[in-house]
Short mmCIF file of C-alpha atoms in Angstrom, two decimals:
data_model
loop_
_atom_site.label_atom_id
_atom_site.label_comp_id
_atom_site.label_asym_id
_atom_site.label_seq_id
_atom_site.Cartn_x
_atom_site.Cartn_y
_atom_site.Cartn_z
CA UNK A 21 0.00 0.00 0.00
CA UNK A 22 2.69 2.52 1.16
CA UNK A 23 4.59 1.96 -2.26
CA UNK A 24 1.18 2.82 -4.22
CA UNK A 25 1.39 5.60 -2.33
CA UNK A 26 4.98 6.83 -2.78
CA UNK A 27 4.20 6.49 -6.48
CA UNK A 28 1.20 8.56 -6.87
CA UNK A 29 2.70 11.26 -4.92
CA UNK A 30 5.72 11.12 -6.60
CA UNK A 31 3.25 10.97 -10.08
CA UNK A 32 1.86 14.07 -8.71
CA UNK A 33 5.47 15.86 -8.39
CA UNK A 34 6.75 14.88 -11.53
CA UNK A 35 3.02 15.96 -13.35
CA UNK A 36 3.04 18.93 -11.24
CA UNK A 37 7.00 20.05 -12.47
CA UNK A 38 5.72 18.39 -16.14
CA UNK A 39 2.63 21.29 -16.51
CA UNK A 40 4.68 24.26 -15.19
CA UNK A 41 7.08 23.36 -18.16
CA UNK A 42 4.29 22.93 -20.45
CA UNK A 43 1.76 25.88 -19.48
CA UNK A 44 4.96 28.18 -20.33
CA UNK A 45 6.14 26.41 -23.29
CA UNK A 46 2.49 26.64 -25.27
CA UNK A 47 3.01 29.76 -24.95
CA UNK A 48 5.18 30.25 -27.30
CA UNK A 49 4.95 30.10 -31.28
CA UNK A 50 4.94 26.13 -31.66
CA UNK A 51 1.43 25.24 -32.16
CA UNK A 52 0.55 22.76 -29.12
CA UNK A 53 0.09 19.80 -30.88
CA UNK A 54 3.26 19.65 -32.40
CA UNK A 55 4.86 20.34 -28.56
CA UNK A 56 2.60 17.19 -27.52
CA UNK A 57 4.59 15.12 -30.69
CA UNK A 58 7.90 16.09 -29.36
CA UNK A 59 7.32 15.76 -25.31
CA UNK A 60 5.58 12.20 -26.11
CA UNK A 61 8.41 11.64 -28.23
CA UNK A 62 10.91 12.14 -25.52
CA UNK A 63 8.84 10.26 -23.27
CA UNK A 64 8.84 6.84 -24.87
CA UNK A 65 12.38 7.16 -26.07
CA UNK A 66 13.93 7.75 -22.25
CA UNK A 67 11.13 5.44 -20.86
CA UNK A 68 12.20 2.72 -22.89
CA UNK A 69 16.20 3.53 -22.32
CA UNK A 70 15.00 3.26 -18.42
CA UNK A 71 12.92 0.30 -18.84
CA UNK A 72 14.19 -1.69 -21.41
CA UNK A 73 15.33 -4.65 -19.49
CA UNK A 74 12.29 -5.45 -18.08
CA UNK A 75 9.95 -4.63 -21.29
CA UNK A 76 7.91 -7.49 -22.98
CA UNK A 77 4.88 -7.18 -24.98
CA UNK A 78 2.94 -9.26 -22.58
CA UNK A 79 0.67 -10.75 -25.47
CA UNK A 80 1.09 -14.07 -23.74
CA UNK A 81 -0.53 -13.20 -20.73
CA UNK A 82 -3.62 -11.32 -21.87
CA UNK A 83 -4.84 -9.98 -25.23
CA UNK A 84 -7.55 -8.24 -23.71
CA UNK A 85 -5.14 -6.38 -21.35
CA UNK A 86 -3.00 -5.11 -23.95
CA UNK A 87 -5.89 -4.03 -25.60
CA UNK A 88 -6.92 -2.35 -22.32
CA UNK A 89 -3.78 -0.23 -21.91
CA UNK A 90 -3.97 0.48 -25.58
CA UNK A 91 -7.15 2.08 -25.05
CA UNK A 92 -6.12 4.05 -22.51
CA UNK A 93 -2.93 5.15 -24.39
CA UNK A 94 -4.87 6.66 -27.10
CA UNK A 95 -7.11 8.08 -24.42
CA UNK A 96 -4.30 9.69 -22.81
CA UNK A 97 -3.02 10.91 -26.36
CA UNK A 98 -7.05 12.50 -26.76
CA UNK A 99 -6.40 14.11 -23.63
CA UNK A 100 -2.90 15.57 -24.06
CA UNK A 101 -4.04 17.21 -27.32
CA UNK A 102 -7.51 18.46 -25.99
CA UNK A 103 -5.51 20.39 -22.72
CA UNK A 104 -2.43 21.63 -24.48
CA UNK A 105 -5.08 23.28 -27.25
CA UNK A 106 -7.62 24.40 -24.57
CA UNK A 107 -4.23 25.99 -22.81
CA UNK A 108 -3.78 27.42 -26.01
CA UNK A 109 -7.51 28.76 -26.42
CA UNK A 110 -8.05 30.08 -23.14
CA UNK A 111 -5.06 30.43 -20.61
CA UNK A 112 -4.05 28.78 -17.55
CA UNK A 113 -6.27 30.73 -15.08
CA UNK A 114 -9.19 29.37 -17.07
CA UNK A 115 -7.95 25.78 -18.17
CA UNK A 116 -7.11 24.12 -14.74
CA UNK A 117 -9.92 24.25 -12.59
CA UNK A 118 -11.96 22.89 -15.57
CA UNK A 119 -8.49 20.23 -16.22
CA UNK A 120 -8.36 19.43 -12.48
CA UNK A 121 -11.34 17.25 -12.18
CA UNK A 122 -9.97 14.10 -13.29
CA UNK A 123 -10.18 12.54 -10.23
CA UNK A 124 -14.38 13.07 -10.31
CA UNK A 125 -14.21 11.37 -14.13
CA UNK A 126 -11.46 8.53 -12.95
CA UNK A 127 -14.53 7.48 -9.72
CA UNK A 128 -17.67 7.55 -12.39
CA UNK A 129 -15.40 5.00 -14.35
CA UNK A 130 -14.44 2.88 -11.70
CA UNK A 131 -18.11 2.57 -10.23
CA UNK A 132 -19.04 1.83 -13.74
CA UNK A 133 -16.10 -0.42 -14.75
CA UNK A 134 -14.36 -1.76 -12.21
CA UNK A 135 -17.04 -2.90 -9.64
CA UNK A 136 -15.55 -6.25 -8.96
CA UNK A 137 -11.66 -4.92 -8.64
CA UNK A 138 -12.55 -1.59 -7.03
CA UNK A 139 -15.45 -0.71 -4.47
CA UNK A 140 -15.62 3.29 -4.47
CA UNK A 141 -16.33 3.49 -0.49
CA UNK A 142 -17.54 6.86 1.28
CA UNK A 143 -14.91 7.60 2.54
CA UNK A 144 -13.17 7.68 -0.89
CA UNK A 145 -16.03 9.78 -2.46
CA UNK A 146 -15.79 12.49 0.40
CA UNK A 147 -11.59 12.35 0.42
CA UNK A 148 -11.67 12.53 -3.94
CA UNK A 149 -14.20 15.23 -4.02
CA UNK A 150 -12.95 17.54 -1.59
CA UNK A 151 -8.73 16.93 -3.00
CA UNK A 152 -10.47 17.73 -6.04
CA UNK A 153 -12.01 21.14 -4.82
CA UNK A 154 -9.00 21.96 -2.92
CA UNK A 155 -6.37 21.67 -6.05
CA UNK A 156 -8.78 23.72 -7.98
CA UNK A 157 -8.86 26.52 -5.19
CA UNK A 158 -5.29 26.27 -4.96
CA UNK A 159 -4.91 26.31 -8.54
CA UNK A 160 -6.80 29.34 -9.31
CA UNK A 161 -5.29 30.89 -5.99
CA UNK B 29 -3.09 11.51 -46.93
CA UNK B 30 -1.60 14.12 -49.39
CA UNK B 31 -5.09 15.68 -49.42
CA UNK B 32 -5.63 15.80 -45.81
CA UNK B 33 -1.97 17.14 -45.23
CA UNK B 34 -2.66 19.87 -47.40
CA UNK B 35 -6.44 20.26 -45.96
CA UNK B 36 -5.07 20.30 -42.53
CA UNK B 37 -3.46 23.78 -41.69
CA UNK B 38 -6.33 25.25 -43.48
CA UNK B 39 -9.19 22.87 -40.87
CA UNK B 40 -6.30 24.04 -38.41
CA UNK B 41 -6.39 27.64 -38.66
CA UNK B 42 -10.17 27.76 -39.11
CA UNK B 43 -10.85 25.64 -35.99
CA UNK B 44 -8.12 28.52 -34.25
CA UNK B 45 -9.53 31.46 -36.02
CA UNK B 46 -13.36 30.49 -34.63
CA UNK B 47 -11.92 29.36 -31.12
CA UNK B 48 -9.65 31.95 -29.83
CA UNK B 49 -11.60 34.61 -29.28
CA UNK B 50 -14.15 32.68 -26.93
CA UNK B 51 -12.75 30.78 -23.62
CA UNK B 52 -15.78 28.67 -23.34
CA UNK B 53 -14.05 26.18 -26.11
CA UNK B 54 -11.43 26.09 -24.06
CA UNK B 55 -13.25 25.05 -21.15
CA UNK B 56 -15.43 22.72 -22.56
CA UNK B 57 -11.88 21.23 -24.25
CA UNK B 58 -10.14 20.99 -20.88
CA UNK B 59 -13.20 18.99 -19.67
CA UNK B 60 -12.91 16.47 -22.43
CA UNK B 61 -9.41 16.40 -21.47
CA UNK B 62 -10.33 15.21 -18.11
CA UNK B 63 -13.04 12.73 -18.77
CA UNK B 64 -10.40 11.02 -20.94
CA UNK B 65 -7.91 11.34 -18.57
CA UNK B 66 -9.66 10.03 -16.03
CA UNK B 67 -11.23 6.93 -18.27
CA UNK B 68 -7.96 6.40 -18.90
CA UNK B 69 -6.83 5.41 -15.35
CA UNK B 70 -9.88 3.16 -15.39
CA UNK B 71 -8.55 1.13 -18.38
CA UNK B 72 -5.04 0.97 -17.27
CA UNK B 73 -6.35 -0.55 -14.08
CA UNK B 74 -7.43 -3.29 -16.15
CA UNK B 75 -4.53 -3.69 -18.33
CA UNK B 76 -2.63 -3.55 -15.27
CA UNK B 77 -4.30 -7.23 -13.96
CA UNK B 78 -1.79 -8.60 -16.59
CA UNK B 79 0.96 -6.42 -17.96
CA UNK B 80 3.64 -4.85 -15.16
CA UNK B 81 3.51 -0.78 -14.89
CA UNK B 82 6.63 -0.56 -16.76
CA UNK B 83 4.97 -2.29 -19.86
CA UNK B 84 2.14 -0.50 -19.15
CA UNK B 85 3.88 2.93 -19.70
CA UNK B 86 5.92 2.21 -22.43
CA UNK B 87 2.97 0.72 -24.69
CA UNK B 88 0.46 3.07 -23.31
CA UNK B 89 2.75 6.31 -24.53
CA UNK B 90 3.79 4.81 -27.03
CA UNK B 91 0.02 4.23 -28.63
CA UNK B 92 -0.31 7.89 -27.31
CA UNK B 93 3.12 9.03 -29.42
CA UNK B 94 1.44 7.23 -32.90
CA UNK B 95 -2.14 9.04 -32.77
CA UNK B 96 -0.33 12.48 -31.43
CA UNK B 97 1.85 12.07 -34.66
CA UNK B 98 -0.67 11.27 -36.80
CA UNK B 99 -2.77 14.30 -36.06
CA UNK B 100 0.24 16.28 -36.18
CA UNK B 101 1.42 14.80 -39.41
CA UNK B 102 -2.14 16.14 -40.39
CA UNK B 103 -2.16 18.91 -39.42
CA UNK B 104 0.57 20.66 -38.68
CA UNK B 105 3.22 19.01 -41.04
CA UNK B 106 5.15 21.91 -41.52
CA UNK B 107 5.92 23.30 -37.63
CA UNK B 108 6.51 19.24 -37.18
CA UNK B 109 9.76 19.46 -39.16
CA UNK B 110 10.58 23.25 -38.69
CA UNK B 111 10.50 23.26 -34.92
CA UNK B 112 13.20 25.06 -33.06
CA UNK B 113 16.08 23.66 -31.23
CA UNK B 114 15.19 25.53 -28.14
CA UNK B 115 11.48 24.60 -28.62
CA UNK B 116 12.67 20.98 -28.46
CA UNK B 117 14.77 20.77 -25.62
CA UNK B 118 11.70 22.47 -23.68
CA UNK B 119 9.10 20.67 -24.50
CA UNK B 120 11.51 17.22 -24.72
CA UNK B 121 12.20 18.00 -21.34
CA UNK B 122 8.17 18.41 -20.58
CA UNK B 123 7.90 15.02 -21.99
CA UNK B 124 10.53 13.19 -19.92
CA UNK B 125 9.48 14.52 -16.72
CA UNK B 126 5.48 14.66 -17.31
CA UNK B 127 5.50 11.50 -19.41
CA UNK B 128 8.05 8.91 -18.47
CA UNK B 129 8.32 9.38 -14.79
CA UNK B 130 4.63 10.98 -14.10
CA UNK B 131 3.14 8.30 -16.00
CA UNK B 132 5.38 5.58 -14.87
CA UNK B 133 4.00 6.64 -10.91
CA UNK B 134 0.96 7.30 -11.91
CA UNK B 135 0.71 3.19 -13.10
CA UNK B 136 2.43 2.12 -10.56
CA UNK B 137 0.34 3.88 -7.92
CA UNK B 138 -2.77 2.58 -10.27
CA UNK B 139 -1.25 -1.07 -9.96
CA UNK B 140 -0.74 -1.05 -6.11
CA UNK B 141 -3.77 1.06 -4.23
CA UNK B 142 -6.30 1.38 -7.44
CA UNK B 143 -7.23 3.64 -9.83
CA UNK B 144 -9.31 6.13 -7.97
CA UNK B 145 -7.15 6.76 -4.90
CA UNK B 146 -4.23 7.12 -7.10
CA UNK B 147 -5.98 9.28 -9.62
CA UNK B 148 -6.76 11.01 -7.04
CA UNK B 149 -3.39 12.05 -4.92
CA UNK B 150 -1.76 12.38 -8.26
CA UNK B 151 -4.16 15.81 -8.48
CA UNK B 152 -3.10 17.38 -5.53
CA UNK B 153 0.03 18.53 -8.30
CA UNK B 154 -0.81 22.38 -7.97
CA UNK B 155 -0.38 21.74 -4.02
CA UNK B 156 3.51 21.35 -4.51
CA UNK B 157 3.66 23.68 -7.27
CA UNK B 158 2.36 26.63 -5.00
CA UNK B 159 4.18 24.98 -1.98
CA UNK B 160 7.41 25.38 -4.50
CA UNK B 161 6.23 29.04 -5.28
CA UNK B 162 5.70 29.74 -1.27
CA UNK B 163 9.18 28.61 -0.10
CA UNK B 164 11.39 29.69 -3.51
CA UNK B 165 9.81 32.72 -4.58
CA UNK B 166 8.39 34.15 -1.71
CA UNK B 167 4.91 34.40 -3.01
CA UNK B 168 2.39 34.96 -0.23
CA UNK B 169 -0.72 32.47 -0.02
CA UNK B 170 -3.69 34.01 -0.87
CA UNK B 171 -7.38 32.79 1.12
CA UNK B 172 -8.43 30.38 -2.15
CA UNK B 173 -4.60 29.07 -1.46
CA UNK B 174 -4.87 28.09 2.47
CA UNK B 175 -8.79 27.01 2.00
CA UNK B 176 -7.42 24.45 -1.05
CA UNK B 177 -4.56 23.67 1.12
CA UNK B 178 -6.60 22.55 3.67
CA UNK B 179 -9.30 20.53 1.72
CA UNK B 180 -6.19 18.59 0.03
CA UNK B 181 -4.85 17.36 3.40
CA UNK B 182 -7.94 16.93 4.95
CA UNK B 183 -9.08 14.67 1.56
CA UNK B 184 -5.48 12.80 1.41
CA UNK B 185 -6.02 11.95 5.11
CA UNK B 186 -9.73 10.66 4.62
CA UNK B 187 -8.52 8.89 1.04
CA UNK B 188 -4.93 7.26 2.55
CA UNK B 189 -7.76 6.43 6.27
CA UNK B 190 -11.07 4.62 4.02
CA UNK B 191 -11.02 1.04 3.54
CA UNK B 192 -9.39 -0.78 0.42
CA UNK B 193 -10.71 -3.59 -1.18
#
């Protein structure tokens, strides 16, 4: 459990440095989706260089997972090139509160989803809503 | 494809010209970011029965990386090829820090405490950003700031406190 939770707060550093980057790089004269090419381009390259030894396709074990996080990749991808435009369009101040309710979107797909790997308790639904409120009142602080 | 390369600046700078001057587009595109993002956890959950976080990331950007390029090969062929050195670097060094090591936690916290609760500590990012703003920069908190501050520890406490199953 406590590594789970290392890694999402470490997730939430290395997003959090990631954005800073970005919200000051689209706003310069490349057009955002070609700054999503390169920094996804980066990405795989040193993820791969990092992870290399351990890599395998993993089409033995389950088609339908690979599938699964091939979804989600092109999800991701969707997602990427709908924030760095909507940067683009509107501005930071604007953008994040709207971008910061992931969380809200990632519990209506689990309850929908994932109800026999993950039970949404109440606890988790008062603790996600109210993180969620509180990065978007820090965020247009 | 030589038709839709050559249609796509033009759908580009149309799609710009009629969006820029109203924020609501880019409101209702930062909400569509989100939804995606956050389906996107859901489905890496279930990838993640099988395939290790490490796999995970490195197909998952990767599938991200070809339909990125694609539209970008679409639409904005030119910029593609003529980007800056300078540009790169920045937005290479976006990639490697957002991409490979933020999405590399964000599976692996995904893998080991489930999609929602690690969805949802990954968002308290702005927290450290200000927090980095606050102790570097010497930027005084504002009310919004301490009240946001608050609700994030109070919801990590209740999140990292509920039962897991």
């Amino acid at each position: 459990m406590i590594k789970g939770y290392v890694a999402s707060l470490l997730s939430a550093i290395f997003y959090g440095s990631g954005h800073v980057m970005t919200k000051w790089a689209v706003s310069g004269s490349t057009p955002p989706i070609v700054g999503a090419t390169i920094s996804l381009f980066c990405g795989v390259i040193v993820l791969y260089l990092v992870g290399w030894k351990d890599f395998s396709f993993g089409f033995e074990k389950s088609r339908k997972a690979l599938l699964f996080v091939l979804a989600a990749g092109a999800l991701a991808a969707a997602g990427v090139v709908m924030l760095y435009q909507a940067l683009f369009i509107a501005g930071v101040a604007i953008v994040s509160p709207f971008a910061g309710t992931t969380p809200i979107f990632t519990m209506l797909g689990s309850y929908v989803f994932l109800k026999k790997i993950e039970r949404i308790s109440f606890g988790l639904l008062v603790g996600c809503v109210l993180v969620t409120v509180g990065s978007v009142l820090v965020t247009v602080g | 494809m030589t038709n839709l390369v050559r249609v796509g600046p033009l759908f580009q700078s149309e799609i710009m010209h009629q969006f820029s001057g109203d924020p609501i587009w880019g409101m209702i595109l930062a909400v569509f970011s989100a939804m995606c993002y956050g389906v996107s956890a859901v489905f890496i959950r279930l990838g993640l029965r099988s395939l290790t976080p490490i796999n995970a990331s490195i197909l998952s950007l990767a599938t991200s990386l070809a339909v990125v390029l694609i539209m970008s090969l679409i639409l904005e062929q030119k910029a593609l090829f003529s980007i800056s050195f300078p540009a790169f670097l920045v937005f290479g060094a976006c990639g490697i820090i957002a991409f490979a090591f933020g999405r590399y936690f964000n599976y692996a916290g995904i893998k080991y405490v489930g999609a929602t609760r690690s969805v949802t500590l990954r968002s308290i990012s702005p927290f450290f950003a200000t927090l980095l703003a606050v102790l570097f920069l010497g930027e005084a908190p504002s009310i919004s700031v301490i009240l946001g501050t608050i609700f994030i520890v109070a919801g990590v406490w209740i999140v990292v406190n509920s039962s897991y199953e």
